Amino acid sequence: MKMIFDLDMEKCVACGACAVACMDQNDIWPNQGQTPFRHVGIVNPLPAQEGGALTVLSLGCMHCDNAPCIQACPVGCLFKDEMNLTVYDNTRCIGCHSCAMACPYGAPTYREDGRMYKCDGCAQRQKNGMVPACVRVCPTGALTCQSEESYLENKRAASIRKILQNNR
Amino acid sequence: MGKTAIIGFGGGGYHAAKALRKADPHAQIDVYTDTADAPANPMLTTYYVAGRIERDTQMPYGAADKIAQELGVRLFSGVRVRHLRAKERVLVLPDGTERSYDDIVLATGSHPLVPPIKGLPEDRKGIYVMRTMADADRLLQRVHEGIGSAVVIGASWVGIKVVEALHAHHVPIVLADMAPRIFPTATMPDVADIIHQRLTDMGVRLKFGAGISEIRQEGDQLVSLYHDGTEETSDIIALCLGLRPTVDIIDPAEFRMGRGICVDLHMRTSVPHIYAVGDCCEAYEMISGQPVVVNLWANAFTQGEIAGRNIAGYPTQFQGNFIHNITHFMGMDFIGLGDNRASGEQIVYRHPKEDWVFYATIDGDVIKCINVLDNHKVSGPAKAVLIRCLTAGGEAIGPAARLALQQSGLPAEIIAKIGGY
C-alpha cells in the first residue's frame, strides 16, 4: 500500500515535537555532530508578504514518487519499498554526496563514518502497524502519513468543506 | 509490442530494459554488451583503485546473469555489435549474423579521448585511462607492482579522482592541464584558487597552462614534454582528457549527428524506431537551450527510462538537463552547476566560521552558474532553485525550498537573491 506523508501548513506551529521524536526514534545525537532527519523552521517571509502571517513548517524527506536521490546514487543504496517509502541500505555507500545534490530538500545526512543516513519513513514501525514517530507526536495533527486512498479521500472531503464554507 | 534490441548495458541500457519490462511483461528484449560484466558505474572505478570499495561494488545492480533473469531479457554478453543498418533496423553481429528488430536503443556510452600525442607508445605501456572496470583492474595491478611517480594529464572530474586514488597509495603526482585551472568547464577562478592551494598543501604538484606535446620513453620511465618547454619524468601517465561518444557501430550519415547522436525529448534519433540514451547521445540542455552530451549516471538512468517507456507506448518526455557535478575528493566537496563562462552579477558568500564558500552568477533573474566548496547541504536545494529558475520563469521558490536553503547555512539575503524574491 502506497503511503503519503503530508503536512497541513495551516496547522503546523513549528513546535519541534516531530523533530525531537525523530531524533529519539533514530538515535540521532546533534551534540555529536549528527544532523537530524527532520527540521522545523520559520521561513523568512517574502518581501511582498511583509506584515502577513509567518510561514512555519516541518521538513523531512518527502519520499518523492520519482525520487531523484535514487537515480543519483552510484552504488544503488537507495530504493523504494512496498509502501513507496524511499529507504536505503548504506552498506555500499561511498559517501560521494551525489544524493545530497539530487535532493531539493536537503534530506540526506552524513555521519562520521562517511555514510549517508536519512528518514526512512519509520518503515519498520509502519510494517508493524504503527505510525511514524514524527506523526505520532504531532500535537496539532498537521503531520500525517496515510494510505494514498485515504489521503485522496481526505483531500476531496476537505475541498468540499472549503467550498461549503465559502458559500455560507 | 514487438522485438527490441538494446545495444550497450550501462546505466542507460539497464534502465531502458527495466522500464520496458515493467511496461510489458511479455516483450522480447535482447541486450548486447561487449563485456562479460554487469552494468557498471564508471564513476566507481577510481574508488576501487583507491581501495575504498570491492570490485563487485562497481556493479550497483548485481551480477549480469541475475539481472538478465530479473528483467527477463536475453543477454548477449561479450558480443560487440559490428554494425547497425539503421533504416532496416538490422544488427550485424561479429560472426556476420544479422538480426532485425522493431525498435532499437543505442546505449553505447562513451570512451576516453586519447589524442594522437607524438611519441605515445603503441603498446600503451605506462599509459592509463580510466573508464571501465578493465581500466581500473589495469591501473590497480600497476599500483600493486609499485608506482614511484605519476603524471595525470587533465584536471577533469576523472583526473582528480585518479589523483585521489594514487594519492591514497602515496604516489607522488603531477596534475597537468592546458587550461589555467582545475575543472575548467565548471569552476569560477576564485573557487579554483582555493582548491589549488589545498591540493598543493597535500603534496600534489600542479602544472596548469601546460598542454602536453610529446611523450618519450627513457628506460622504464616516460618523459612528458609540454608546449611551454617544460618536461616531467614519471613511471606512468594517466590521460584524463575527457570522453567521446561511442558511435562506431553506426553510419553517421544515416543519423542527425552533433557531438553525439541527436535525440528529441522522447529520446528518438532521426531514424524512426531508433532511440539513443546516455553518453552516446546529445539531448536538450536547459541553460543554453542547445543539445549537449551530459556524461552523468543519473542522466543515463533517466533517459533510459524514457526510451523504454516510449517504446512501450507510454509517451514520456525528457525535461532536459544541464551540466552539473558534485565531486567529493581528497576531503573536499566541489559543486558546480551551470555555465561558468556566463556573465552577470557575481554573488559571493564565505561562511565566517565554517570553511565553505558559495559563488553564483546571476543575469537579471536568471541564475547562470553556482559554485560551492565544502557544503554539500547547499547543493541539492541550490540545484532545485536553478531548475526552477529554468522551468518556472523566475517564479519565487516555495517555503520548503526556502527552509532547506536556510538549513544549509546560506544567509537570508543570499537566499532572497537566488530564490527570485
mmCIF file of N, CA and C in Angstrom, chain A residues 1-6 38 61-67 69-70 77-89 118-128 130-135 144-148:
data_model
loop_
_atom_site.group_PDB
_atom_site.id
_atom_site.type_symbol
_atom_site.label_atom_id
_atom_site.label_comp_id
_atom_site.label_asym_id
_atom_site.label_seq_id
_atom_site.Cartn_x
_atom_site.Cartn_y
_atom_site.Cartn_z
ATOM 1 N N MET A 1 0.840 -1.198 0.000
ATOM 2 C CA MET A 1 0.000 0.000 0.000
ATOM 3 C C MET A 1 0.881 1.255 0.000
ATOM 4 N N LYS A 2 0.594 2.167 -0.913
ATOM 5 C CA LYS A 2 1.395 3.390 -1.012
ATOM 6 C C LYS A 2 1.031 4.352 0.116
ATOM 7 N N MET A 3 2.034 4.798 0.857
ATOM 8 C CA MET A 3 1.805 5.728 1.963
ATOM 9 C C MET A 3 2.284 7.128 1.571
ATOM 10 N N ILE A 4 1.566 8.116 2.056
ATOM 11 C CA ILE A 4 1.897 9.508 1.711
ATOM 12 C C ILE A 4 2.048 10.345 2.979
ATOM 13 N N PHE A 5 3.206 11.002 3.089
ATOM 14 C CA PHE A 5 3.408 11.989 4.162
ATOM 15 C C PHE A 5 2.789 13.310 3.715
ATOM 16 N N ASP A 6 2.113 13.969 4.624
ATOM 17 C CA ASP A 6 1.521 15.262 4.267
ATOM 18 C C ASP A 6 1.646 16.214 5.451
ATOM 19 N N ARG A 38 14.704 15.525 10.453
ATOM 20 C CA ARG A 38 13.548 16.411 10.297
ATOM 21 C C ARG A 38 13.865 17.757 10.943
ATOM 22 N N CYS A 61 12.365 14.150 4.620
ATOM 23 C CA CYS A 61 12.304 13.504 3.311
ATOM 24 C C CYS A 61 10.859 13.482 2.827
ATOM 25 N N MET A 62 10.657 13.845 1.589
ATOM 26 C CA MET A 62 9.308 13.890 1.020
ATOM 27 C C MET A 62 8.895 12.537 0.423
ATOM 28 N N HIS A 63 9.817 11.593 0.391
ATOM 29 C CA HIS A 63 9.535 10.275 -0.211
ATOM 30 C C HIS A 63 8.904 10.466 -1.602
ATOM 31 N N CYS A 64 9.591 11.270 -2.403
ATOM 32 C CA CYS A 64 9.123 11.630 -3.750
ATOM 33 C C CYS A 64 8.781 10.378 -4.558
ATOM 34 N N ASP A 65 7.775 10.496 -5.401
ATOM 35 C CA ASP A 65 7.400 9.384 -6.278
ATOM 36 C C ASP A 65 8.580 8.972 -7.163
ATOM 37 N N ASN A 66 9.118 9.947 -7.860
ATOM 38 C CA ASN A 66 10.224 9.671 -8.775
ATOM 39 C C ASN A 66 11.495 10.221 -8.127
ATOM 40 N N ALA A 67 11.893 9.587 -7.033
ATOM 41 C CA ALA A 67 12.901 10.174 -6.149
ATOM 42 C C ALA A 67 14.245 10.377 -6.862
ATOM 43 N N CYS A 69 17.074 11.122 -5.657
ATOM 44 C CA CYS A 69 18.219 10.558 -4.934
ATOM 45 C C CYS A 69 18.493 9.124 -5.380
ATOM 46 N N ILE A 70 17.419 8.399 -5.717
ATOM 47 C CA ILE A 70 17.586 7.013 -6.166
ATOM 48 C C ILE A 70 18.331 6.993 -7.491
ATOM 49 N N CYS A 77 22.291 2.409 -3.316
ATOM 50 C CA CYS A 77 21.925 2.267 -1.890
ATOM 51 C C CYS A 77 20.451 2.577 -1.647
ATOM 52 N N LEU A 78 19.892 3.449 -2.468
ATOM 53 C CA LEU A 78 18.540 3.952 -2.209
ATOM 54 C C LEU A 78 17.533 3.260 -3.109
ATOM 55 N N PHE A 79 16.377 2.965 -2.560
ATOM 56 C CA PHE A 79 15.347 2.289 -3.357
ATOM 57 C C PHE A 79 13.985 2.508 -2.711
ATOM 58 N N LYS A 80 12.949 2.094 -3.422
ATOM 59 C CA LYS A 80 11.584 2.212 -2.906
ATOM 60 C C LYS A 80 11.161 0.901 -2.257
ATOM 61 N N ASP A 81 10.433 0.982 -1.145
ATOM 62 C CA ASP A 81 9.885 -0.242 -0.571
ATOM 63 C C ASP A 81 8.422 -0.396 -1.006
ATOM 64 N N GLU A 82 7.750 -1.396 -0.471
ATOM 65 C CA GLU A 82 6.393 -1.697 -0.927
ATOM 66 C C GLU A 82 5.389 -0.613 -0.522
ATOM 67 N N MET A 83 5.792 0.288 0.395
ATOM 68 C CA MET A 83 4.903 1.393 0.781
ATOM 69 C C MET A 83 5.252 2.682 0.037
ATOM 70 N N ASN A 84 6.135 2.573 -0.930
ATOM 71 C CA ASN A 84 6.630 3.721 -1.709
ATOM 72 C C ASN A 84 7.499 4.662 -0.868
ATOM 73 N N LEU A 85 7.973 4.166 0.260
ATOM 74 C CA LEU A 85 8.907 4.970 1.052
ATOM 75 C C LEU A 85 10.291 4.858 0.414
ATOM 76 N N THR A 86 11.041 5.956 0.472
ATOM 77 C CA THR A 86 12.406 5.928 -0.064
ATOM 78 C C THR A 86 13.328 5.460 1.062
ATOM 79 N N VAL A 87 13.726 4.212 0.980
ATOM 80 C CA VAL A 87 14.525 3.596 2.040
ATOM 81 C C VAL A 87 15.938 3.337 1.513
ATOM 82 N N TYR A 88 16.797 2.815 2.376
ATOM 83 C CA TYR A 88 18.190 2.656 1.937
ATOM 84 C C TYR A 88 18.892 1.551 2.704
ATOM 85 N N ASP A 89 19.939 1.075 2.083
ATOM 86 C CA ASP A 89 20.885 0.175 2.744
ATOM 87 C C ASP A 89 22.250 0.782 2.456
ATOM 88 N N LYS A 118 19.256 8.818 6.346
ATOM 89 C CA LYS A 118 18.109 9.698 6.088
ATOM 90 C C LYS A 118 16.844 9.116 6.690
ATOM 91 N N CYS A 119 15.797 9.900 6.631
ATOM 92 C CA CYS A 119 14.468 9.441 7.056
ATOM 93 C C CYS A 119 14.044 8.267 6.169
ATOM 94 N N ASP A 120 13.647 7.170 6.813
ATOM 95 C CA ASP A 120 13.127 6.041 6.029
ATOM 96 C C ASP A 120 11.621 5.901 6.242
ATOM 97 N N GLY A 121 11.003 6.990 6.707
ATOM 98 C CA GLY A 121 9.553 6.975 6.911
ATOM 99 C C GLY A 121 9.142 6.066 8.062
ATOM 100 N N CYS A 122 10.106 5.780 8.948
ATOM 101 C CA CYS A 122 9.848 4.810 10.036
ATOM 102 C C CYS A 122 9.234 3.539 9.435
ATOM 103 N N ALA A 123 9.873 3.033 8.392
ATOM 104 C CA ALA A 123 9.332 1.878 7.663
ATOM 105 C C ALA A 123 9.083 0.691 8.596
ATOM 106 N N GLN A 124 10.013 0.486 9.526
ATOM 107 C CA GLN A 124 9.854 -0.670 10.420
ATOM 108 C C GLN A 124 8.635 -0.483 11.326
ATOM 109 N N ARG A 125 8.444 0.701 11.832
ATOM 110 C CA ARG A 125 7.259 0.978 12.654
ATOM 111 C C ARG A 125 5.994 0.729 11.825
ATOM 112 N N GLN A 126 6.007 1.254 10.612
ATOM 113 C CA GLN A 126 4.793 1.137 9.784
ATOM 114 C C GLN A 126 4.487 -0.315 9.438
ATOM 115 N N LYS A 127 5.539 -1.105 9.201
ATOM 116 C CA LYS A 127 5.315 -2.523 8.902
ATOM 117 C C LYS A 127 4.682 -3.236 10.088
ATOM 118 N N ASN A 128 4.914 -2.684 11.271
ATOM 119 C CA ASN A 128 4.343 -3.285 12.477
ATOM 120 C C ASN A 128 3.074 -2.573 12.935
ATOM 121 N N MET A 130 2.379 0.623 13.255
ATOM 122 C CA MET A 130 2.481 1.894 13.985
ATOM 123 C C MET A 130 2.656 3.043 12.996
ATOM 124 N N VAL A 131 2.372 4.245 13.454
ATOM 125 C CA VAL A 131 2.591 5.408 12.592
ATOM 126 C C VAL A 131 4.024 5.905 12.830
ATOM 127 N N PRO A 132 4.576 6.677 11.887
ATOM 128 C CA PRO A 132 5.930 7.225 12.091
ATOM 129 C C PRO A 132 6.000 8.056 13.379
ATOM 130 N N ALA A 133 7.170 8.078 13.988
ATOM 131 C CA ALA A 133 7.333 8.758 15.280
ATOM 132 C C ALA A 133 6.948 10.228 15.196
ATOM 133 N N CYS A 134 7.311 10.899 14.103
ATOM 134 C CA CYS A 134 7.015 12.330 13.973
ATOM 135 C C CYS A 134 5.510 12.576 13.913
ATOM 136 N N VAL A 135 4.811 11.682 13.226
ATOM 137 C CA VAL A 135 3.354 11.815 13.090
ATOM 138 C C VAL A 135 2.676 11.565 14.434
ATOM 139 N N THR A 144 0.802 14.109 8.851
ATOM 140 C CA THR A 144 0.102 12.825 8.737
ATOM 141 C C THR A 144 0.859 11.908 7.778
ATOM 142 N N CYS A 145 0.617 10.611 7.948
ATOM 143 C CA CYS A 145 1.126 9.641 6.991
ATOM 144 C C CYS A 145 -0.004 8.636 6.779
ATOM 145 N N GLN A 146 -0.552 8.620 5.609
ATOM 146 C CA GLN A 146 -1.729 7.791 5.367
ATOM 147 C C GLN A 146 -1.650 7.127 3.997
ATOM 148 N N SER A 147 -2.512 6.155 3.817
ATOM 149 C CA SER A 147 -2.519 5.476 2.525
ATOM 150 C C SER A 147 -2.950 6.474 1.447
ATOM 151 N N GLU A 148 -2.513 6.206 0.214
ATOM 152 C CA GLU A 148 -2.863 7.105 -0.884
ATOM 153 C C GLU A 148 -4.382 7.249 -1.009
#
